PDB file of C-alpha atoms and ligand atoms in Angstrom:
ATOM      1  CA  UNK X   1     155.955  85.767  86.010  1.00 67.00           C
ATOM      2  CA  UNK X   2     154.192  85.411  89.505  1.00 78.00           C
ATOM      3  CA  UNK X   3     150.858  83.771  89.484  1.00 87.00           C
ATOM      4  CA  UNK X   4     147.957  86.298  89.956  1.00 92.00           C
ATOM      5  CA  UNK X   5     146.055  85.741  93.667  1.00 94.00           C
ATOM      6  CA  UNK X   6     142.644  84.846  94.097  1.00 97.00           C
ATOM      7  CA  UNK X   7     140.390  87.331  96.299  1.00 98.00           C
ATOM      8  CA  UNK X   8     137.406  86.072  97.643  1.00 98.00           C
ATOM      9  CA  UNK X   9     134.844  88.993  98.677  1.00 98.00           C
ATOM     10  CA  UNK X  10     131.883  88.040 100.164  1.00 98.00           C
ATOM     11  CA  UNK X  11     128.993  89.797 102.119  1.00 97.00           C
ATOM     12  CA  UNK X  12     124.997  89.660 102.360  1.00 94.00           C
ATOM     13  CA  UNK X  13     123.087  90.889  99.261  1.00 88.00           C
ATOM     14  CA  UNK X  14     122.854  94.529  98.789  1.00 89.00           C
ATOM     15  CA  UNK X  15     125.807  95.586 101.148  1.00 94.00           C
ATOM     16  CA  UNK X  16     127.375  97.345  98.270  1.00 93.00           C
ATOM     17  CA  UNK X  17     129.664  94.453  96.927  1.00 94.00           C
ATOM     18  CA  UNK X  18     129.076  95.843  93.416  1.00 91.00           C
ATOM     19  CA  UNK X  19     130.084  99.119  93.921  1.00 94.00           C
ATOM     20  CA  UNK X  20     133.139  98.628  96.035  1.00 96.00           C
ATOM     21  CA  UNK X  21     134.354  96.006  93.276  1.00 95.00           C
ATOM     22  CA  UNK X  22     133.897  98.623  90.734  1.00 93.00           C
ATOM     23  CA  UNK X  23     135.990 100.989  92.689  1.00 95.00           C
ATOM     24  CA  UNK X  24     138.871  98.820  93.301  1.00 95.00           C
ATOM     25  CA  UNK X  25     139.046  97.966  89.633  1.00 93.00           C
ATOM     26  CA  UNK X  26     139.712 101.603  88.447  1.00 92.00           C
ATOM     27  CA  UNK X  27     142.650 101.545  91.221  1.00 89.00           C
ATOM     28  CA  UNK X  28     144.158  98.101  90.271  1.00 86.00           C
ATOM     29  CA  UNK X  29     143.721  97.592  87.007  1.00 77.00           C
ATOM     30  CA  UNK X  30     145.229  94.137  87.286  1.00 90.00           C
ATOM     31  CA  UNK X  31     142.443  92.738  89.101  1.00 95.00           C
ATOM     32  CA  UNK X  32     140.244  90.173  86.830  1.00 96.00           C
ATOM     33  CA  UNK X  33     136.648  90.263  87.914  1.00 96.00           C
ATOM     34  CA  UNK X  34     135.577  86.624  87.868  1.00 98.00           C
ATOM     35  CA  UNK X  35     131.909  86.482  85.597  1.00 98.00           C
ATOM     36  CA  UNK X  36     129.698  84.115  87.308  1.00 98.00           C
ATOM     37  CA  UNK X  37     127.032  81.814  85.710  1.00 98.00           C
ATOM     38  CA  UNK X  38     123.742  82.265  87.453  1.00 98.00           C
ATOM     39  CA  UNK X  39     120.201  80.863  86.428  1.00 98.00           C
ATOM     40  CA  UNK X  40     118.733  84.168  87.962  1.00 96.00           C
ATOM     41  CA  UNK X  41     116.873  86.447  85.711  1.00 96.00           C
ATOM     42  CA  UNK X  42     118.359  89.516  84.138  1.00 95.00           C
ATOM     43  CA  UNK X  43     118.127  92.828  85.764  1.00 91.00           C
ATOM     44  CA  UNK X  44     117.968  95.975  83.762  1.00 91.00           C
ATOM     45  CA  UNK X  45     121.037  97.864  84.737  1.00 88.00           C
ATOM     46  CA  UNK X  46     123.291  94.073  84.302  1.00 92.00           C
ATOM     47  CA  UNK X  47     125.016  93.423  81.472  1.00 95.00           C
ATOM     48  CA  UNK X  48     125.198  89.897  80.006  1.00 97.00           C
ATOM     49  CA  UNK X  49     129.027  87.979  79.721  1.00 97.00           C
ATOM     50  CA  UNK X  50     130.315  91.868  82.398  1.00 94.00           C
ATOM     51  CA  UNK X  51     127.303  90.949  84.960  1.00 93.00           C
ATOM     52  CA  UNK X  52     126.930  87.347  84.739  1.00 97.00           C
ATOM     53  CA  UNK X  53     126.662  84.892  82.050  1.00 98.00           C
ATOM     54  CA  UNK X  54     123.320  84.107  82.326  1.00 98.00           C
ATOM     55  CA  UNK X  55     122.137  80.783  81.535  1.00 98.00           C
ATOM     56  CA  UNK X  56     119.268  78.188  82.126  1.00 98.00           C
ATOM     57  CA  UNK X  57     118.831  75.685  84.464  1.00 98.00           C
ATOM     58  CA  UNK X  58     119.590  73.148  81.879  1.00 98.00           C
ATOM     59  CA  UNK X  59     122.793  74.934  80.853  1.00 98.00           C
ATOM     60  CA  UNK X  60     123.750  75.132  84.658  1.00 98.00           C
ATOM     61  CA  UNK X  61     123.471  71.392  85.423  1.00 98.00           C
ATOM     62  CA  UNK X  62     125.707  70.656  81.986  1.00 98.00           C
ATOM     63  CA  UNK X  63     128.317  73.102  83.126  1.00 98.00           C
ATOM     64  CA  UNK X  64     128.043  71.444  86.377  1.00 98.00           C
ATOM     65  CA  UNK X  65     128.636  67.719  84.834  1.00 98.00           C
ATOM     66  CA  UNK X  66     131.512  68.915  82.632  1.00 98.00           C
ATOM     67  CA  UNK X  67     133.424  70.349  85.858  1.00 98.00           C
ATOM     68  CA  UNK X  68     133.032  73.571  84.434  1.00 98.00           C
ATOM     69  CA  UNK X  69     132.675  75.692  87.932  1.00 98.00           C
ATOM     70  CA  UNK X  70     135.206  75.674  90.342  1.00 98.00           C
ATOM     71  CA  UNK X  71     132.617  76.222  93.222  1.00 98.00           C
ATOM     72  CA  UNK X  72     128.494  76.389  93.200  1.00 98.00           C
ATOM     73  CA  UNK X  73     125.622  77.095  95.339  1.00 97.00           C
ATOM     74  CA  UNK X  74     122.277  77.732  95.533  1.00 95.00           C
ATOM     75  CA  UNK X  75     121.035  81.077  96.473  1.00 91.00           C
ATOM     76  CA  UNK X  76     117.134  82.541  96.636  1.00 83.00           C
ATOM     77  CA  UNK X  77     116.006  79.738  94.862  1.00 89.00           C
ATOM     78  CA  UNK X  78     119.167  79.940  91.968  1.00 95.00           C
ATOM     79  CA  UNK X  79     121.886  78.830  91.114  1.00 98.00           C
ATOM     80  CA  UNK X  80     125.291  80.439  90.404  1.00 98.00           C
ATOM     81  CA  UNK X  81     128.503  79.334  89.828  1.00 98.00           C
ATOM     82  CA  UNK X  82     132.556  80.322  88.792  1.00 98.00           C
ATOM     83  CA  UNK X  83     133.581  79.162  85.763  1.00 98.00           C
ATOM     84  CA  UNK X  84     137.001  77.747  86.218  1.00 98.00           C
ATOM     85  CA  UNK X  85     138.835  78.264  82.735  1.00 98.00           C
ATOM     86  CA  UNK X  86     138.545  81.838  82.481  1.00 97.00           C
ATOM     87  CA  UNK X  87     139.658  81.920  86.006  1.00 98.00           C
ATOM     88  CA  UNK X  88     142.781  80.197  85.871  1.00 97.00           C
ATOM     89  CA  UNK X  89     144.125  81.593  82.693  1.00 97.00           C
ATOM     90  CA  UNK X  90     143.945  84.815  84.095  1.00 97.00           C
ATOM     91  CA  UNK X  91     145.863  83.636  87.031  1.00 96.00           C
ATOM     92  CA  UNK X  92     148.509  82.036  85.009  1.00 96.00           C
ATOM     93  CA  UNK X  93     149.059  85.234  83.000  1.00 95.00           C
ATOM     94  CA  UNK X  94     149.313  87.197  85.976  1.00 93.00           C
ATOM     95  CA  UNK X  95     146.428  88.669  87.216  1.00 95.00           C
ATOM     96  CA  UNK X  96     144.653  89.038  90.331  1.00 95.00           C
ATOM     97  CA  UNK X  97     141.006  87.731  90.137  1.00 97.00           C
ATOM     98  CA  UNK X  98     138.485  88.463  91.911  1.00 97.00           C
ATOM     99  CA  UNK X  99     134.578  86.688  92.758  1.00 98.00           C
ATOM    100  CA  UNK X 100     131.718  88.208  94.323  1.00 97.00           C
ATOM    101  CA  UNK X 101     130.611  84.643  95.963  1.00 97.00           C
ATOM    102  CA  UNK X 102     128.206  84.307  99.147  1.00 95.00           C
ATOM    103  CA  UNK X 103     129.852  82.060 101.521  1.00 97.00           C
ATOM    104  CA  UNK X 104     128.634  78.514 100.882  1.00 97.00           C
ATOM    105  CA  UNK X 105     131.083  79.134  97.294  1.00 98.00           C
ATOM    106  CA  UNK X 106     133.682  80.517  98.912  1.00 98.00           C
ATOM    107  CA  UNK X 107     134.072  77.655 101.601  1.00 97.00           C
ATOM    108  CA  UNK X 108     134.050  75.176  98.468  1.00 98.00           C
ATOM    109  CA  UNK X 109     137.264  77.993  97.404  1.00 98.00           C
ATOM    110  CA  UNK X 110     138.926  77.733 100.452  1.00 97.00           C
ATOM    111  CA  UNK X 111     139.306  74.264 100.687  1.00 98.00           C
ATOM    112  CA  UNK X 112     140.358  73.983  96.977  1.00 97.00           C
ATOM    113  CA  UNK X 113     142.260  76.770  96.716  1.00 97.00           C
ATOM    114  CA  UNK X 114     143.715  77.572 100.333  1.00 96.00           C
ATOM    115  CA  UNK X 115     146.003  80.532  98.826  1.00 95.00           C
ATOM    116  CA  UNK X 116     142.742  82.680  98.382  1.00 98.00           C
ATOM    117  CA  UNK X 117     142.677  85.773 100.362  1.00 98.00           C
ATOM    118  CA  UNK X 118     139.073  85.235 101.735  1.00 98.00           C
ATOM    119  CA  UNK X 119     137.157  89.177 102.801  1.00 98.00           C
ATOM    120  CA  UNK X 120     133.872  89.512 104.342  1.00 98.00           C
ATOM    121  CA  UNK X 121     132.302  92.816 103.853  1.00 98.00           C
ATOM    122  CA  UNK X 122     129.682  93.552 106.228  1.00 98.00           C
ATOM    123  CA  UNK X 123     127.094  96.368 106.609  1.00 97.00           C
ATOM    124  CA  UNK X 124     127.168  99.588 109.210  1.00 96.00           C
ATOM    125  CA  UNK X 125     124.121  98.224 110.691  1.00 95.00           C
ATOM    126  CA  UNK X 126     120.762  95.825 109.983  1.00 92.00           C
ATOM    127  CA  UNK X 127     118.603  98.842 109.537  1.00 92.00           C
ATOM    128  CA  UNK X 128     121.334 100.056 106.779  1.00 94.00           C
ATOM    129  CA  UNK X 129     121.523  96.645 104.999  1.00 94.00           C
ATOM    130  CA  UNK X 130     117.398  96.376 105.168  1.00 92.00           C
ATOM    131  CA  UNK X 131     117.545  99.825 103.692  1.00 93.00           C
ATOM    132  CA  UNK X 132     120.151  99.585 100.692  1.00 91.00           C
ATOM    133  CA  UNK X 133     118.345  96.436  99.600  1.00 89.00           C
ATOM    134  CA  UNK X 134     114.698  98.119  99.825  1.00 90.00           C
ATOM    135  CA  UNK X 135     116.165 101.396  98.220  1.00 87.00           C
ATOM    136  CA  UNK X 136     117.814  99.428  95.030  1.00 77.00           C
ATOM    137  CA  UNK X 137     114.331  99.424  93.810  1.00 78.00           C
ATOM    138  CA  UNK X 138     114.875  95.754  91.794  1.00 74.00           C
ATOM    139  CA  UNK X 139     114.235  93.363  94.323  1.00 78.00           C
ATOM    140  CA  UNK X 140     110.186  92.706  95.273  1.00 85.00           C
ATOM    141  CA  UNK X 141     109.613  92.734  98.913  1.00 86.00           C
ATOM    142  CA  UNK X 142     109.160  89.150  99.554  1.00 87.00           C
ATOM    143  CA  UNK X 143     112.759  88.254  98.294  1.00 84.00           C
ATOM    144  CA  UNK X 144     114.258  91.064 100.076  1.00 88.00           C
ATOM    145  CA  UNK X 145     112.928  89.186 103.460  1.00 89.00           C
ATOM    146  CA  UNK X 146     114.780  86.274 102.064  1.00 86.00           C
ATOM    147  CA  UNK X 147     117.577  87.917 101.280  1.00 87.00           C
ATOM    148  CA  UNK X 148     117.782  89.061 104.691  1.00 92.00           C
ATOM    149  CA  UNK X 149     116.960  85.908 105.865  1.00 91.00           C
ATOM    150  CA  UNK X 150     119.902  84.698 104.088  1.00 91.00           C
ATOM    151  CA  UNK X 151     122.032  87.739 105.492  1.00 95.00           C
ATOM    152  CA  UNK X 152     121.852  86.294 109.008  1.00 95.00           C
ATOM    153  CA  UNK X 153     123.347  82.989 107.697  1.00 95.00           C
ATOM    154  CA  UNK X 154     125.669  84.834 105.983  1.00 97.00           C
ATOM    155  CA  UNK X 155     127.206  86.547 109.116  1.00 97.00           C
ATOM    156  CA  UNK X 156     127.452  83.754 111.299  1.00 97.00           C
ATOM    157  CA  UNK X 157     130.015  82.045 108.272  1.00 97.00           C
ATOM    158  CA  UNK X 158     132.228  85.239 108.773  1.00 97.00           C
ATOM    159  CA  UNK X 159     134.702  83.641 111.090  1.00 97.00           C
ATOM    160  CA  UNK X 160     135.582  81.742 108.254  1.00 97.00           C
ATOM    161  CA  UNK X 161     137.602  84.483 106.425  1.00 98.00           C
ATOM    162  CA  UNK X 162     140.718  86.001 107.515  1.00 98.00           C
ATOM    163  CA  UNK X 163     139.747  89.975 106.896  1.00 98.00           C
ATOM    164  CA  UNK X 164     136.353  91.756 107.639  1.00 98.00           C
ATOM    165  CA  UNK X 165     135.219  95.128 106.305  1.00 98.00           C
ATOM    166  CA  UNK X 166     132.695  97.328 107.228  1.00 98.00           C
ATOM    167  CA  UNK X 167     130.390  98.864 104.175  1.00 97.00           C
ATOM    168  CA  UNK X 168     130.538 102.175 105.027  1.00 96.00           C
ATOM    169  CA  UNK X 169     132.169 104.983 102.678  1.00 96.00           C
ATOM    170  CA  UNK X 170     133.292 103.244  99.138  1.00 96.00           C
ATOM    171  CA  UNK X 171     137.003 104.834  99.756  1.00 96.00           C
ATOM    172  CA  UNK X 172     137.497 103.826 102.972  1.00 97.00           C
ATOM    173  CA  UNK X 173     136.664 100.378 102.077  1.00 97.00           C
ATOM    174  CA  UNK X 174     138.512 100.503  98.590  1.00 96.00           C
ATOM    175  CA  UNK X 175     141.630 101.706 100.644  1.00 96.00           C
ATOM    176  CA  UNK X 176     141.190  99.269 103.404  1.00 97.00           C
ATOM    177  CA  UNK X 177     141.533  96.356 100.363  1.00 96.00           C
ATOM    178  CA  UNK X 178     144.292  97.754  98.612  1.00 95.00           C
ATOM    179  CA  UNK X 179     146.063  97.465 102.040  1.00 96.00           C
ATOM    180  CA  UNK X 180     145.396  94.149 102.391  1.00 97.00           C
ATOM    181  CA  UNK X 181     146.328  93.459  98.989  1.00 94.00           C
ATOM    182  CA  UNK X 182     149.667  94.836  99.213  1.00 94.00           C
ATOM    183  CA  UNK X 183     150.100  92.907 102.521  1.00 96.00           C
ATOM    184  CA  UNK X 184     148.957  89.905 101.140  1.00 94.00           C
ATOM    185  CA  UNK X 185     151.671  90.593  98.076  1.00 91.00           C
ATOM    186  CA  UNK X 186     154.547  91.175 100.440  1.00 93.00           C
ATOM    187  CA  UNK X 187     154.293  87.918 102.248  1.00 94.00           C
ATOM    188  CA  UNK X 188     156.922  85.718 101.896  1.00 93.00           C
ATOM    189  CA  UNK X 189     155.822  83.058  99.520  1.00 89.00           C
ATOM    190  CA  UNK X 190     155.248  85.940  97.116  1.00 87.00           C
ATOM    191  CA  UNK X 191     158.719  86.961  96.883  1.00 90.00           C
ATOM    192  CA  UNK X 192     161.035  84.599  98.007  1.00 91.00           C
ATOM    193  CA  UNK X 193     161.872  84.366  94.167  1.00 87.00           C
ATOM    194  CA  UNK X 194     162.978  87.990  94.564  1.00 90.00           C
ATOM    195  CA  UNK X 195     165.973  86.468  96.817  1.00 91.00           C
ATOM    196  CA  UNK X 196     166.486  83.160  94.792  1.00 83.00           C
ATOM    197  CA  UNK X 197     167.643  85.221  91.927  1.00 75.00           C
ATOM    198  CA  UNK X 198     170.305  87.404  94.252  1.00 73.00           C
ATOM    199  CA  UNK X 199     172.237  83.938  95.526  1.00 70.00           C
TER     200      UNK X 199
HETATM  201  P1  LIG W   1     122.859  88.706  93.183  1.00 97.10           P
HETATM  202  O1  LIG W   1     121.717  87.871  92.714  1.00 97.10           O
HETATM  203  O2  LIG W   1     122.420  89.783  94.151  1.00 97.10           O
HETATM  204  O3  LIG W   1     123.705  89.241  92.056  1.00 97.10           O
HETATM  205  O4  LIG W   1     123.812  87.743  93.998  1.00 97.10           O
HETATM  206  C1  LIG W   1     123.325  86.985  95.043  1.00 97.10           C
HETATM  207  C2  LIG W   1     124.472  86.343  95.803  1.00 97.10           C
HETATM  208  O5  LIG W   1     125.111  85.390  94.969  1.00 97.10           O
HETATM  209  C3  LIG W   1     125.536  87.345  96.220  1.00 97.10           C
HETATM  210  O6  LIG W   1     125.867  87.085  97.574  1.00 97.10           O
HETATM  211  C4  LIG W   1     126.697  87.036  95.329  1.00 97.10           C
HETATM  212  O7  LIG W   1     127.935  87.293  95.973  1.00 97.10           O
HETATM  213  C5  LIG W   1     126.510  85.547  95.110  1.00 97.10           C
HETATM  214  N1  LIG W   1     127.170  85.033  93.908  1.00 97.10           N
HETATM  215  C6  LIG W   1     127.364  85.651  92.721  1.00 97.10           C
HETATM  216  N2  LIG W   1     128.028  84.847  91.891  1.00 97.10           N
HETATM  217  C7  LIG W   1     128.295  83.709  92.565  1.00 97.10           C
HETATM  218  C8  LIG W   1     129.002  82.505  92.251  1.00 97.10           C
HETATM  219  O8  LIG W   1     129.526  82.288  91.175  1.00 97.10           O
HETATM  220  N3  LIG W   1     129.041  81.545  93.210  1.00 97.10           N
HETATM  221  C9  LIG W   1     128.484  81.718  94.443  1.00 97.10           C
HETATM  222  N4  LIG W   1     128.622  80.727  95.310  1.00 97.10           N
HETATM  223  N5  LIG W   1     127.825  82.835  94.771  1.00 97.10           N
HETATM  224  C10 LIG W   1     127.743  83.827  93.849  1.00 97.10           C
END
């Protein structure tokens, strides 16, 4: 069986990363989504262990000494982190998996893993990013300047991927992924074993 292939989506906080992951799931169901640790607080609609595994800072820092992430960072003042076990089994038994990661993680990803299909997914505008983060209603206004903050950072890393997409309509960006996704599984390293087996 072919190993699965890792996707890497990033994009600023409150572009609609969620959403568009949710989406692509209930088109390919062999996509793993990967859980993240995070030491951020619970928010209402999240789901512990679906979400994130949430954890304390303590917890964090022992995951971190056992080599239990694969990549970390440090974002609005918390950590998060991919644990790596759950991660690779899935690739072994032949799924595609996919993290949610802001870009300082997904550098660490690309340099350990430099098969990763790496997708930035940026907004229609600023005024359309400021808005979807004010209208989700969960974040208080200080953090959402942060996160904004954070946003700019965020876009000047985007050179650093090989495949942007713009947040606009959830099917158009859903259908813009599966295309790269089939691309990505028609190159030649995926299925030169297709040939092997014909000599
Ligand atoms: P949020 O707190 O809004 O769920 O996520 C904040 C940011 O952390 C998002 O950009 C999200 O992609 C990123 N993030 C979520 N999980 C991880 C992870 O395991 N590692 C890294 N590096 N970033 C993550």
């Amino acid at each position: 069986m072919n190993q699965g292939q890792l996707i890497v989506l990033s994009g600023p906080s409150g572009v609609g990363k969620s959403t568009v992951v949710k989406a692509l799931l209930q088109y390919k169901p062999k996509i793993q989504f990967s859980v993240s640790a995070t030491t951020r607080p619970k928010r209402p609609d999240e789901e512990e262990g679906k979400s994130y595994f949430f954890v304390t800072r303590e917890k964090f820092e022992e995951m971190l000494q056992e080599d239990a992430l694969l990549e970390h960072a440090e974002y609005a003042g918390n950590y998060y982190g991919t644990p790596v076990a759950p991660l690779d089994k899935a690739l072994a038994e032949g799924y595609d998996v996919l993290l949610d990661i802001e870009p300082q993680g997904a550098l660490q990803i690309k340099a350990k893993r430099p098969d990763a299909i790496m997708i930035f997914l940026a907004a229609p505008s600023w005024q359309e990013l400021r808005r979807r983060l004010t209208g989700r209603g969960d974040t208080p206004p200080d953090k959402i300047e942060l996160r904004l903050q954070q946003a700019r950072w965020e876009y000047t890393q985007a050179t650093e991927y090989e495949y942007i997409l713009i947040s606009d309509e959830v099917e158009h960006v859903v259908k813009e992924l599966l295309a790269i996704l089939t691309a990505e599984s028609c190159k030649v390293k995926n299925r030169i074993s297709l040939l092997k087996e014909e000599l």
